[in-house]
Coordinates of C-alpha atoms in Angstrom, one line a residue:
Chain A
M262 CA -54.8 146.0 -54.7
L263 CA -54.9 148.8 -53.2
D264 CA -57.3 151.8 -52.7
I265 CA -57.1 155.1 -50.5
K266 CA -60.3 157.2 -49.8
N267 CA -60.4 160.6 -48.5
L268 CA -56.7 159.8 -46.4
H269 CA -56.3 162.5 -43.7
V270 CA -52.6 161.6 -41.5
N271 CA -50.8 163.9 -39.1
I272 CA -47.4 163.2 -36.8
N273 CA -47.0 165.1 -34.2
D274 CA -50.5 166.8 -34.1
K275 CA -49.7 168.1 -38.0
D276 CA -51.8 167.3 -41.0
I277 CA -49.8 165.9 -43.5
L278 CA -51.8 164.3 -46.1
K279 CA -55.1 165.5 -46.6
S280 CA -57.9 164.1 -48.3
L281 CA -55.8 161.8 -51.0
N282 CA -56.9 159.6 -52.8
L283 CA -55.1 156.9 -54.6
N284 CA -55.6 153.4 -56.5
I285 CA -53.1 150.7 -57.0
K286 CA -54.1 147.5 -59.4
P287 CA -52.5 144.1 -59.5
G288 CA -49.3 144.4 -61.4
E289 CA -49.2 148.4 -61.5
I290 CA -46.0 150.6 -60.9
H291 CA -47.1 153.9 -59.4
A292 CA -44.5 156.7 -59.0
L293 CA -44.9 159.5 -56.6
M294 CA -42.9 162.5 -57.2
G295 CA -43.3 166.4 -55.2
V296 CA -41.3 168.9 -53.5
N297 CA -39.7 168.3 -50.2
G298 CA -42.2 167.8 -47.0
A299 CA -45.1 167.4 -49.4
G300 CA -46.1 163.8 -47.5
K301 CA -44.4 161.2 -49.6
S302 CA -42.5 159.4 -47.3
T303 CA -45.6 160.2 -44.7
L304 CA -47.8 158.1 -47.3
V305 CA -46.3 155.3 -46.9
K306 CA -45.3 155.3 -43.8
A307 CA -48.9 155.7 -43.3
I308 CA -49.8 152.4 -45.6
S309 CA -47.2 150.5 -43.5
A310 CA -48.6 151.2 -40.1
H311 CA -45.2 153.3 -38.8
Y312 CA -46.1 154.8 -34.9
D313 CA -45.4 158.4 -36.3
C314 CA -48.6 158.5 -38.3
T315 CA -52.0 159.1 -37.0
V316 CA -55.0 158.7 -39.8
N317 CA -57.5 161.1 -38.9
S318 CA -60.1 159.8 -41.3
G319 CA -60.2 158.1 -44.7
S320 CA -59.6 154.9 -45.2
I321 CA -56.8 152.0 -46.9
T322 CA -58.1 148.9 -48.3
Y323 CA -55.4 146.2 -49.4
K324 CA -56.8 143.4 -51.3
T325 CA -60.2 143.3 -49.4
K326 CA -58.9 143.9 -45.9
D327 CA -59.1 147.1 -44.3
L328 CA -55.8 147.3 -43.9
L329 CA -56.3 150.1 -40.8
K330 CA -57.0 147.4 -38.5
L331 CA -54.0 145.6 -38.8
D332 CA -50.6 146.3 -37.5
T333 CA -47.4 146.6 -38.8
A334 CA -46.5 143.2 -38.9
Q335 CA -49.9 141.7 -39.9
R336 CA -49.5 144.1 -42.8
A337 CA -46.1 142.7 -44.2
L338 CA -47.5 139.0 -43.8
E339 CA -49.9 140.1 -45.6
G340 CA -47.6 141.2 -48.3
I341 CA -46.9 144.9 -47.7
F342 CA -42.5 145.7 -48.4
M343 CA -41.8 149.2 -47.3
S344 CA -38.1 149.9 -48.4
F345 CA -37.0 152.0 -45.8
Q346 CA -34.9 155.7 -47.0
N347 CA -32.7 155.0 -44.3
P348 CA -32.7 151.5 -42.8
V349 CA -31.6 151.7 -39.4
E350 CA -29.0 149.2 -37.8
I351 CA -29.7 146.8 -35.3
P352 CA -26.2 146.1 -33.6
G353 CA -26.4 142.2 -32.5
V354 CA -29.0 141.1 -34.6
N355 CA -27.4 139.0 -37.3
N356 CA -28.5 139.7 -40.5
M357 CA -29.0 135.9 -41.7
Y358 CA -30.9 135.6 -38.7
F359 CA -33.0 138.4 -39.3
L360 CA -34.0 137.2 -42.6
K361 CA -34.4 133.4 -42.1
T362 CA -36.7 134.6 -39.1
A363 CA -38.7 137.2 -41.4
L364 CA -39.0 134.6 -43.7
N365 CA -40.1 131.9 -41.9
E366 CA -42.7 134.3 -40.2
K367 CA -44.4 134.6 -43.4
R368 CA -44.0 131.1 -44.7
K369 CA -46.0 130.4 -41.1
H370 CA -48.8 132.8 -42.2
N371 CA -49.0 131.2 -45.7
N372 CA -49.0 127.9 -44.1
Q373 CA -46.4 127.1 -45.7
E374 CA -43.8 124.9 -43.8
E375 CA -40.5 126.4 -42.0
L376 CA -37.4 126.4 -43.9
N377 CA -34.1 125.3 -41.4
A378 CA -31.3 126.6 -41.8
A379 CA -29.3 124.5 -44.6
S380 CA -32.5 125.2 -47.1
F381 CA -32.7 128.9 -46.3
L382 CA -28.7 129.0 -46.9
K383 CA -29.4 127.5 -50.1
L384 CA -32.5 129.7 -51.0
I385 CA -30.5 132.6 -50.3
R386 CA -27.2 131.8 -52.2
K387 CA -29.2 131.7 -54.9
K388 CA -31.4 134.8 -54.7
M389 CA -27.7 136.1 -54.0
S390 CA -25.9 135.0 -57.1
Q391 CA -28.3 136.1 -59.5
F392 CA -27.5 139.8 -58.4
N393 CA -24.0 139.8 -57.6
L394 CA -24.9 140.7 -54.0
D395 CA -21.7 139.6 -51.8
E396 CA -22.5 136.9 -49.0
K397 CA -20.4 139.0 -46.3
I398 CA -23.4 140.9 -45.6
L399 CA -24.8 137.5 -44.4
K400 CA -22.6 137.5 -41.4
R401 CA -22.9 141.1 -40.6
N402 CA -25.2 142.5 -37.9
L403 CA -28.2 144.0 -39.3
N404 CA -27.1 146.9 -41.2
E405 CA -24.4 147.8 -38.8
G406 CA -21.8 149.7 -40.4
F407 CA -23.6 148.9 -43.7
S408 CA -22.1 152.3 -46.3
G409 CA -25.8 153.7 -47.9
G410 CA -25.0 151.5 -50.5
E411 CA -24.8 148.0 -48.9
K412 CA -27.9 149.3 -46.8
K413 CA -29.7 149.3 -50.4
R414 CA -28.4 146.1 -51.3
N415 CA -29.6 144.7 -48.1
E416 CA -33.1 146.2 -48.7
L417 CA -33.1 144.4 -52.1
L418 CA -32.4 141.2 -50.6
Q419 CA -35.0 141.2 -48.2
L420 CA -37.6 142.3 -51.2
L421 CA -36.2 139.1 -52.8
V422 CA -36.0 136.9 -50.1
L423 CA -39.9 137.6 -49.3
E424 CA -41.5 138.7 -52.2
P425 CA -43.8 141.0 -51.4
D426 CA -47.2 141.6 -53.6
L427 CA -47.3 145.4 -53.0
L428 CA -43.7 147.2 -52.7
L429 CA -43.0 150.6 -51.2
L430 CA -39.9 151.9 -52.2
D431 CA -39.0 155.2 -50.3
E432 CA -35.8 156.5 -52.5
I433 CA -34.3 153.4 -53.0
D434 CA -31.9 155.0 -55.5
S435 CA -30.9 157.3 -53.0
G436 CA -27.1 157.3 -52.0
L437 CA -26.4 154.5 -54.7
D438 CA -24.0 154.9 -57.5
I439 CA -25.0 154.4 -61.3
D440 CA -24.1 150.3 -61.4
A441 CA -25.9 150.0 -57.8
I442 CA -29.0 151.4 -58.9
K443 CA -28.8 148.9 -62.3
T444 CA -28.6 146.1 -59.6
V445 CA -31.1 147.5 -57.6
A446 CA -33.7 148.0 -60.5
A447 CA -32.8 145.0 -61.9
G448 CA -34.0 143.0 -59.1
I449 CA -37.4 145.0 -58.2
N450 CA -38.0 144.2 -61.9
S451 CA -37.5 140.5 -61.5
L452 CA -39.7 140.1 -59.3
L453 CA -42.6 141.9 -61.3
D454 CA -45.0 139.2 -62.7
G455 CA -47.7 141.8 -63.6
K456 CA -49.6 140.8 -60.4
R457 CA -46.9 142.5 -57.9
S458 CA -47.8 146.6 -57.4
I459 CA -45.3 149.0 -56.6
L460 CA -45.5 152.5 -55.4
M461 CA -42.2 154.3 -55.4
I462 CA -40.7 157.5 -54.6
T463 CA -38.1 159.3 -56.6
H464 CA -36.6 162.2 -57.0
Y465 CA -35.1 161.5 -60.3
D466 CA -35.9 160.4 -63.7
R467 CA -33.0 157.9 -64.0
M468 CA -34.7 155.6 -61.6
L469 CA -38.1 155.9 -63.7
E470 CA -35.8 154.7 -66.9
L471 CA -34.7 151.5 -65.3
I472 CA -38.0 150.8 -63.6
K473 CA -40.8 152.3 -66.2
P474 CA -44.4 153.3 -64.2
D475 CA -47.6 152.9 -65.2
F476 CA -48.8 156.2 -63.6
V477 CA -46.6 159.3 -62.3
H478 CA -48.5 161.0 -59.2
I479 CA -47.0 165.0 -57.8
L480 CA -48.0 165.2 -54.7
S481 CA -47.9 168.7 -53.2
E482 CA -49.4 170.0 -49.7
G483 CA -50.7 166.0 -48.8
K484 CA -53.0 165.8 -51.5
I485 CA -52.5 164.7 -55.5
V486 CA -52.2 167.5 -57.7
K487 CA -51.2 166.0 -60.7
T488 CA -51.6 162.8 -62.6
G489 CA -50.1 161.7 -65.8
D490 CA -48.0 158.5 -67.6
H491 CA -44.0 158.3 -67.6
N492 CA -44.2 161.7 -69.6
L493 CA -45.4 163.7 -66.6
A494 CA -41.8 162.9 -65.4
L495 CA -39.6 163.8 -68.1
E496 CA -41.7 167.2 -68.5
L497 CA -41.2 167.5 -64.2
E498 CA -37.3 166.8 -65.3
K499 CA -37.5 169.5 -67.6
T500 CA -39.8 172.4 -66.1
G501 CA -39.4 171.5 -62.0
F502 CA -42.0 171.8 -60.1
E503 CA -43.2 175.6 -60.5
G504 CA -43.4 175.1 -64.5
L505 CA -46.4 172.8 -63.8
G506 CA -48.1 174.9 -61.2
V507 CA -47.2 172.9 -58.1
K508 CA -46.5 175.3 -55.2
K509 CA -43.5 174.8 -53.3
Chain B
M251 CA -33.5 145.1 13.8
K252 CA -32.9 141.2 14.0
L253 CA -29.6 140.8 11.9
L254 CA -31.1 136.9 10.8
N255 CA -34.4 135.6 12.3
L256 CA -33.1 131.9 11.7
D257 CA -35.7 129.2 13.4
F258 CA -32.4 127.4 15.3
N259 CA -33.1 124.4 16.8
S260 CA -31.7 123.6 20.7
D261 CA -28.4 122.2 19.6
L262 CA -27.5 124.6 17.0
K263 CA -28.0 127.3 19.1
K264 CA -25.9 125.3 21.4
Q265 CA -23.2 124.9 18.6
I266 CA -23.2 128.6 17.9
K267 CA -23.3 129.8 21.1
D268 CA -20.2 127.6 21.8
N269 CA -18.6 129.4 18.5
V270 CA -19.5 133.1 19.5
C271 CA -21.3 132.9 16.2
F272 CA -24.2 135.2 18.0
E273 CA -21.5 137.8 18.7
T274 CA -19.8 137.8 15.8
L275 CA -23.0 138.6 14.0
Q276 CA -23.9 141.4 16.1
K277 CA -20.9 142.9 15.2
L278 CA -21.5 142.7 11.5
K279 CA -22.4 145.8 10.1
L280 CA -25.4 144.7 7.7
P281 CA -27.0 147.6 5.7
N282 CA -29.5 149.4 7.1
K283 CA -33.6 149.9 5.9
S284 CA -33.1 153.1 5.4
I285 CA -30.0 153.3 3.1
E286 CA -31.6 150.2 1.1
E287 CA -34.8 151.6 0.9
F288 CA -32.6 155.0 -0.3
K289 CA -30.9 152.4 -3.3
R290 CA -34.5 151.2 -4.6
F291 CA -33.0 147.9 -3.3
D292 CA -34.8 146.4 0.2
L293 CA -33.0 143.9 1.9
N294 CA -35.1 144.1 5.0
D295 CA -37.3 140.8 4.5
I296 CA -33.8 138.4 4.1
Y297 CA -33.5 140.1 8.1
E298 CA -37.7 139.7 9.2
T299 CA -37.9 136.0 7.2
P300 CA -37.4 132.9 9.3
Y301 CA -35.2 130.9 7.9
N302 CA -34.1 127.8 9.0
L303 CA -30.6 125.4 8.3
N304 CA -32.2 122.6 7.2
Y305 CA -30.6 121.1 3.2
T306 CA -31.5 118.3 1.8
S307 CA -29.0 116.2 -0.1
Y308 CA -29.6 115.0 -4.2
S309 CA -30.3 111.3 -3.7
S310 CA -29.4 111.3 -7.4
I311 CA -28.1 113.8 -10.0
D312 CA -29.4 111.9 -12.7
P313 CA -31.8 115.2 -14.0
F314 CA -28.8 116.9 -14.3
E315 CA -26.7 114.2 -15.7
Y316 CA -26.6 116.5 -19.1
L317 CA -24.6 118.7 -17.9
K318 CA -21.8 116.2 -17.6
M319 CA -20.5 118.0 -21.2
E320 CA -18.1 116.7 -23.8
G321 CA -15.4 118.9 -24.0
F322 CA -15.6 120.6 -20.4
Y323 CA -14.0 119.3 -17.0
Y324 CA -16.5 119.5 -14.7
I325 CA -17.1 119.4 -10.7
F326 CA -20.6 118.6 -9.4
I327 CA -21.3 120.3 -5.4
S328 CA -24.2 119.9 -3.8
N329 CA -25.6 122.1 -1.0
S330 CA -22.0 123.0 -1.0
Q331 CA -20.6 119.4 -0.6
F332 CA -18.1 118.2 -3.2
L333 CA -19.7 115.2 -5.3
P334 CA -16.2 113.5 -6.7
Q335 CA -18.4 110.5 -7.9
H336 CA -19.8 113.0 -10.6
S337 CA -16.7 115.2 -11.2
C338 CA -14.3 114.5 -14.3
I339 CA -11.2 116.4 -14.0
T340 CA -7.1 116.4 -15.0
E341 CA -4.2 116.0 -12.5
D342 CA -4.1 119.9 -12.9
V343 CA -6.9 120.6 -10.8
T344 CA -8.3 119.5 -7.3
F345 CA -10.7 120.2 -4.7
C346 CA -11.0 120.1 -1.5
Q347 CA -12.5 121.4 1.9
H348 CA -10.2 123.9 3.9
Q349 CA -10.0 125.0 7.0
K350 CA -11.5 129.2 6.8
N351 CA -8.9 131.4 5.8
H352 CA -10.4 135.2 6.3
N353 CA -9.9 137.1 3.6
P354 CA -10.1 140.7 4.5
S355 CA -13.4 142.6 3.0
N356 CA -15.3 145.7 3.2
N357 CA -18.4 143.3 2.8
A358 CA -20.2 142.5 6.4
L359 CA -22.3 139.7 4.1
Y360 CA -19.0 138.0 2.9
Y361 CA -18.6 137.1 6.4
L362 CA -21.9 136.0 7.5
S363 CA -21.6 132.8 5.5
E364 CA -18.3 132.7 7.2
T365 CA -19.4 133.0 10.4
F366 CA -21.5 130.1 9.7
L367 CA -19.2 127.6 7.7
E368 CA -16.7 125.5 9.4
Q369 CA -14.8 125.0 6.8
Q370 CA -14.2 126.5 2.7
N371 CA -14.1 125.2 -0.5
Q372 CA -11.3 125.1 -2.7
I373 CA -10.2 125.1 -6.1
N374 CA -7.1 125.0 -7.3
I375 CA -5.8 125.0 -10.7
I376 CA -2.1 124.4 -11.1
A377 CA -1.2 124.3 -15.0
S378 CA -3.5 125.9 -17.8
L379 CA -6.5 124.2 -18.6
D380 CA -6.6 122.8 -22.6
K381 CA -10.6 122.2 -21.9
P382 CA -13.0 124.9 -19.8
L383 CA -13.9 123.7 -16.2
L384 CA -17.4 123.5 -15.4
I385 CA -18.7 124.0 -11.7
V386 CA -21.9 122.6 -11.1
N387 CA -23.8 124.3 -7.7
L388 CA -27.1 121.9 -6.9
F389 CA -28.8 123.6 -4.2
K390 CA -31.8 122.2 -2.7
S391 CA -33.2 123.4 0.7
D392 CA -36.3 124.5 1.9
N393 CA -37.3 128.0 3.4
S394 CA -33.5 128.0 4.3
F395 CA -30.6 130.0 5.2
V396 CA -27.7 128.5 2.9
P397 CA -24.3 130.0 3.0
T398 CA -21.6 128.3 0.7
S399 CA -18.2 129.1 0.0
L400 CA -15.6 128.5 -2.8
N401 CA -12.3 129.8 -3.3
I402 CA -10.7 129.4 -7.0
N403 CA -7.1 129.4 -6.7
M404 CA -4.4 129.8 -9.6
G405 CA -1.0 129.1 -10.2
N406 CA 1.5 131.3 -11.8
R407 CA 0.8 132.2 -15.5
C408 CA -1.8 129.3 -15.7
K409 CA -4.8 130.5 -18.2
A410 CA -8.2 128.9 -17.4
D411 CA -11.8 129.3 -18.8
V412 CA -14.5 128.6 -15.7
V413 CA -18.2 128.4 -15.9
E414 CA -20.5 128.0 -12.7
L415 CA -23.5 127.4 -12.9
F416 CA -26.2 127.4 -10.3
L417 CA -29.1 125.4 -10.0
S418 CA -32.1 125.5 -7.9
Q419 CA -34.6 123.4 -6.5
N420 CA -35.2 125.4 -3.5
S421 CA -39.1 125.6 -2.0
G422 CA -40.3 128.7 -0.1
E423 CA -38.2 131.5 0.2
C424 CA -34.5 130.7 0.7
F425 CA -31.6 133.0 0.9
L426 CA -28.6 132.0 -0.7
N427 CA -25.1 133.9 0.7
I428 CA -22.6 133.0 -1.5
N429 CA -19.1 133.7 -1.2
R430 CA -16.7 133.8 -4.1
V431 CA -12.7 134.5 -3.0
I432 CA -10.1 134.6 -6.6
N433 CA -6.8 134.3 -6.0
L434 CA -4.6 134.2 -8.9
K435 CA -1.0 134.3 -8.9
H436 CA 1.7 136.2 -10.7
K437 CA 0.3 136.5 -14.9
A438 CA -2.5 134.1 -13.9
T439 CA -5.6 134.5 -16.2
L440 CA -8.9 133.2 -15.4
N441 CA -11.8 133.7 -17.7
Y442 CA -14.7 133.6 -15.2
T443 CA -18.7 133.0 -16.6
K444 CA -21.6 132.9 -13.8
L445 CA -24.5 131.8 -15.0
E446 CA -27.9 130.4 -13.2
K447 CA -31.3 129.5 -12.9
F448 CA -32.8 130.5 -9.2
T449 CA -35.9 129.7 -8.6
S450 CA -38.0 132.8 -8.3
L451 CA -38.3 132.6 -4.8
D452 CA -34.4 132.6 -3.7
T453 CA -33.1 136.0 -2.7
T454 CA -29.2 134.9 -4.0
I455 CA -26.2 137.4 -2.4
F456 CA -22.8 136.9 -4.3
N457 CA -19.8 138.2 -2.3
F458 CA -16.8 138.7 -4.4
N459 CA -13.9 139.0 -3.1
S460 CA -10.0 138.4 -4.9
N461 CA -6.6 138.6 -4.4
L462 CA -5.1 139.5 -7.6
R463 CA -1.1 139.1 -8.2
K464 CA 1.0 141.1 -10.4
E465 CA 0.2 140.8 -14.1
S466 CA -2.6 138.2 -13.7
N467 CA -5.8 139.0 -15.6
L468 CA -9.2 138.3 -14.2
N469 CA -12.4 138.5 -16.7
I470 CA -16.1 137.5 -15.2
V471 CA -19.4 137.3 -16.9
N472 CA -22.0 138.0 -14.8
L473 CA -25.8 136.6 -16.0
D474 CA -28.2 137.5 -14.0
Y475 CA -31.8 136.3 -14.7
H476 CA -34.1 134.6 -12.1
A477 CA -33.8 135.1 -8.7
K478 CA -36.6 137.0 -6.9
K479 CA -33.2 139.3 -5.7
S480 CA -30.2 138.7 -6.9
L481 CA -27.5 141.2 -5.5
N482 CA -24.1 140.9 -6.2
L483 CA -21.1 142.5 -4.2
W484 CA -18.1 143.4 -5.6
D485 CA -14.9 143.9 -3.5
F486 CA -11.6 144.6 -5.2
Y487 CA -8.3 145.5 -3.9
L488 CA -6.1 145.8 -6.6
K489 CA -2.7 146.1 -4.6
E490 CA -0.3 144.6 -7.4
E491 CA 0.9 146.3 -11.0
N492 CA -0.6 145.5 -14.4
I493 CA -3.4 143.8 -12.8
S494 CA -6.3 143.7 -15.6
L495 CA -9.8 143.2 -14.0
K496 CA -12.9 143.1 -16.5
I497 CA -16.4 142.5 -15.6
D498 CA -19.1 142.5 -18.2
G499 CA -22.8 141.4 -16.6
I500 CA -26.3 141.1 -18.0
V501 CA -29.5 141.8 -15.3
N502 CA -32.3 140.4 -17.4
I503 CA -35.4 140.2 -14.8
D504 CA -38.8 140.7 -14.7
K505 CA -42.2 141.0 -12.7
N506 CA -41.2 142.6 -9.5
R507 CA -37.4 141.2 -9.2
Q508 CA -34.3 142.9 -8.2
G509 CA -30.6 142.8 -9.7
A510 CA -27.8 144.5 -8.1
N511 CA -24.3 144.7 -8.5
I512 CA -22.5 146.8 -5.8
A513 CA -19.1 147.2 -6.1
N514 CA -16.0 148.6 -4.3
I515 CA -13.0 148.5 -6.5
V516 CA -9.3 150.2 -5.2
H517 CA -6.8 150.6 -7.1
E518 CA -3.2 151.2 -5.3
A519 CA -0.5 150.2 -7.9
K520 CA 0.4 151.5 -11.5
N521 CA -1.1 150.3 -14.7
I522 CA -4.0 148.7 -13.3
S523 CA -6.9 148.6 -15.9
S524 CA -10.7 147.8 -14.5
Q525 CA -13.8 147.7 -16.6
F526 CA -17.1 147.2 -14.5
N527 CA -19.8 147.4 -17.5
I528 CA -23.2 146.2 -16.4
Q529 CA -26.6 145.8 -19.3
H530 CA -29.7 146.0 -17.8
I531 CA -33.0 144.5 -19.1
L532 CA -35.6 145.4 -16.9
H533 CA -39.2 144.4 -17.7
D534 CA -42.9 145.0 -15.7
E535 CA -41.8 146.2 -11.6
S536 CA -38.6 144.9 -11.7
K537 CA -35.8 147.0 -10.1
G538 CA -31.8 147.4 -10.8
L539 CA -29.1 149.0 -8.8
F540 CA -25.7 149.6 -9.9
E541 CA -23.7 151.6 -7.6
V542 CA -20.2 151.0 -8.3
K543 CA -17.6 153.2 -6.9
S544 CA -13.6 153.2 -7.7
T545 CA -11.0 154.9 -6.2
I546 CA -7.6 155.6 -8.0
N547 CA -4.8 156.2 -5.3
K548 CA -2.1 158.3 -5.5
N549 CA 0.6 155.5 -6.2
A550 CA -2.4 153.8 -9.1
Q551 CA -0.4 156.3 -11.8
Y552 CA -1.3 154.9 -15.3
A553 CA -4.7 153.4 -14.2
K554 CA -7.4 153.0 -16.9
V555 CA -10.6 152.9 -15.5
I556 CA -14.1 152.3 -17.1
Q557 CA -17.5 152.2 -16.0
S558 CA -20.8 151.6 -17.4
S559 CA -24.4 151.4 -16.7
K560 CA -26.9 150.3 -19.6
T561 CA -30.1 150.1 -19.3
T562 CA -33.5 149.6 -21.3
L563 CA -36.4 150.0 -19.5
L564 CA -39.5 148.0 -21.1
S565 CA -42.4 149.1 -18.5
D566 CA -43.5 152.4 -17.6
D567 CA -42.9 150.7 -13.6
A568 CA -39.1 149.1 -14.3
R569 CA -36.7 151.8 -12.0
I570 CA -32.9 151.7 -12.3
N571 CA -30.5 153.5 -9.6
A572 CA -27.5 153.7 -11.3
Q573 CA -24.4 155.7 -9.9
P574 CA -21.3 155.4 -11.3
R575 CA -18.9 156.9 -9.3
L576 CA -15.0 157.4 -9.5
Q577 CA -13.0 158.9 -6.7
I578 CA -9.3 159.9 -8.2
Y579 CA -6.2 160.9 -6.2
T580 CA -3.7 160.8 -8.6
D581 CA -2.9 162.8 -12.1
E582 CA -2.2 160.4 -14.6
L583 CA -4.9 158.5 -15.8
E584 CA -7.5 157.8 -18.0
A585 CA -11.0 157.5 -16.2
R586 CA -14.8 157.6 -17.8
H587 CA -17.7 156.7 -16.5
S588 CA -21.3 156.6 -18.0
A589 CA -25.3 155.4 -17.7
T590 CA -27.4 155.4 -20.3
T591 CA -31.5 154.9 -19.4
G592 CA -33.6 154.5 -22.5
A593 CA -36.7 152.4 -23.8
I594 CA -36.6 150.3 -26.1
D595 CA -36.1 151.9 -30.0
Q596 CA -38.5 152.3 -31.8
E597 CA -37.5 152.9 -35.5
Q598 CA -35.5 149.3 -34.8
L599 CA -38.5 147.5 -33.4
Y600 CA -40.9 149.0 -36.2
Y601 CA -38.0 148.0 -38.9
L602 CA -38.4 144.2 -37.9
K603 CA -42.4 144.3 -37.4
S604 CA -41.8 145.9 -41.0
R605 CA -40.5 142.4 -42.4
G606 CA -43.2 140.5 -40.8
I607 CA -41.9 139.6 -37.3
P608 CA -44.4 139.9 -34.9
H609 CA -44.1 142.6 -31.8
K610 CA -42.9 139.9 -29.2
K611 CA -40.7 138.0 -31.5
A612 CA -39.4 141.5 -32.0
I613 CA -39.0 142.9 -29.0
E614 CA -37.0 139.5 -28.1
M615 CA -34.8 140.0 -31.0
I616 CA -33.6 143.5 -29.9
I617 CA -33.2 141.8 -26.0
E618 CA -31.3 139.4 -27.4
S619 CA -28.9 141.3 -29.6
F620 CA -28.0 143.5 -26.0
E621 CA -27.2 140.3 -24.8
S622 CA -25.3 139.2 -27.3
T623 CA -22.8 142.7 -26.9
I624 CA -22.3 141.1 -23.3
L625 CA -22.3 136.9 -24.5
N626 CA -19.9 138.0 -26.7
K627 CA -17.2 139.1 -24.2
I628 CA -17.2 135.3 -23.5
D629 CA -14.2 133.9 -25.2
N630 CA -14.1 130.6 -25.1
D631 CA -16.9 129.3 -27.7
L632 CA -17.9 126.2 -26.2
I633 CA -18.4 128.1 -23.1
K634 CA -20.6 130.6 -25.6
E635 CA -22.4 127.9 -26.1
F636 CA -23.1 126.0 -23.4
V637 CA -24.8 129.6 -22.1
K638 CA -26.8 129.9 -24.8
S639 CA -28.2 126.2 -24.8
F640 CA -29.0 126.7 -21.2
K641 CA -30.7 130.0 -21.3
G642 CA -32.3 128.6 -24.4
K643 CA -33.6 125.8 -22.0
S644 CA -34.3 127.6 -19.0
D645 CA -35.4 131.1 -20.3
V646 CA -38.7 132.4 -18.6
Q647 CA -41.7 133.4 -20.4
R648 CA -42.2 136.7 -20.2
V649 CA -45.6 138.8 -21.2
F650 CA -45.2 142.0 -23.3

């Protein structure tokens, strides 16, 4: 699904990713761990064409397409969804209007009929009731005045509505209490159908207990320096990065 | 410098001469070229353009029938003439033409229309209205100077929601000099929304003047989108206690359009509140001007005065000149002013695009969000919906 080869990315003329390689097949769950500043967030930003990131060399192939030739919106329409670590607030943009616009753009891209307001409301109510999400957030402006937990629940709601093929989860567990983590994890797991893939960044094993990864990668100084299965995360939990010989 | 290069016919010249209009015109102190260039708002072309004074009457207003809105009272005015057969009002509203009654103003352009008009239009609201009042102003002329004037008068303790719509089907370059005087008696409240669809060749100058009595409330939402050049001159002399004045506006213009708000607000009595808040959204090579002077004199203790200019520049060539100014001669008051300028927030834009919303649509959504902060100042839901639907119908297609 996603094949990254020899990727070099810089931000503000500073090299962040240096010759990074990663291959994610359909249905696989990959976890990305590493010390602060290792380049984890830069990787997901580069995959979703963040304006800060400059790709100097290398390639990203997504479903046989050259991803680097697509802009942010086109990548999203092709099925890439990045869950933000700190979702941005947009006062004045109604959350329901935003969700309906995003969904209809995707449906239009997939040559499906756009949903009218009534059909959309029916769909979203069904999704929200499945995971006990409060309908009040639909009436509010996009992330405006949301608590940290509400913002992450709103990210989950977007995931459920847009049903992407590749989920990039940048610390989706941060700022959540244990019950909220369970809700978010249940929502994400409900999307896993053996074809969707996940690349998730987390600092904690707790999330990996709830969304079991097939691969755990450790990123250091812009490269993947270790790859293993869930046991690597457990070992990391015990010994820390230094115990694994990873430079801080 | 010529004041106005009007193409008078001989009868009109005689008439103007008889009325000593030329002399009056000569006495007007219109803004001069150097001042306007300094403000990046050049009015010079309106002095140089050879306008005429020919207006066409609408033979039919069928194309505007859709504006006879259910849930509204409405009055139609075509080139300054009331159209009683197309109006629907209650007995608490009257309209008529009156002899001129000069309101004192510091604004020379206010007197320009007064000089040319023999009579003033008046709308009188004598009791609170159960429905909003829509005033539709239709203009149809060709390379003309169009002076127009309307006084809106409200009785004691009356409350009304009024939306005034300006629709132009002018051809050629026209200059519309539009006077609006709002007279509110004791404890009256007027919520006034101004909406326009001028042509891209129209130059419009709105001269707002008022006479606000004790404990009256005037709330204005002013929406400027279309004219080639749109200048609002606000002249408020607040001399009675407990007056509340709020002006919220949008200047959302593209190409080489210009939009300006110049205000002079004088506070002369206790407990006056005035707020002046404009949101500029400037595309392409458009220019905005915000020049607001609030004077709080010695007797105006406990005033609350706010001035705010917020600007989003959507192009490297767009310009804003923001000058909020406070002149304070009393100790007991709350006053603040601000002027912010920036581009579209890249992180907001990225967030919307990351959900598959194309660049152009994402920018439109963010611009709509700026506008909604102003549109939400309209209390009346019917007017709010009317403005949104009218805007939707008439929005110019912008290129990003």
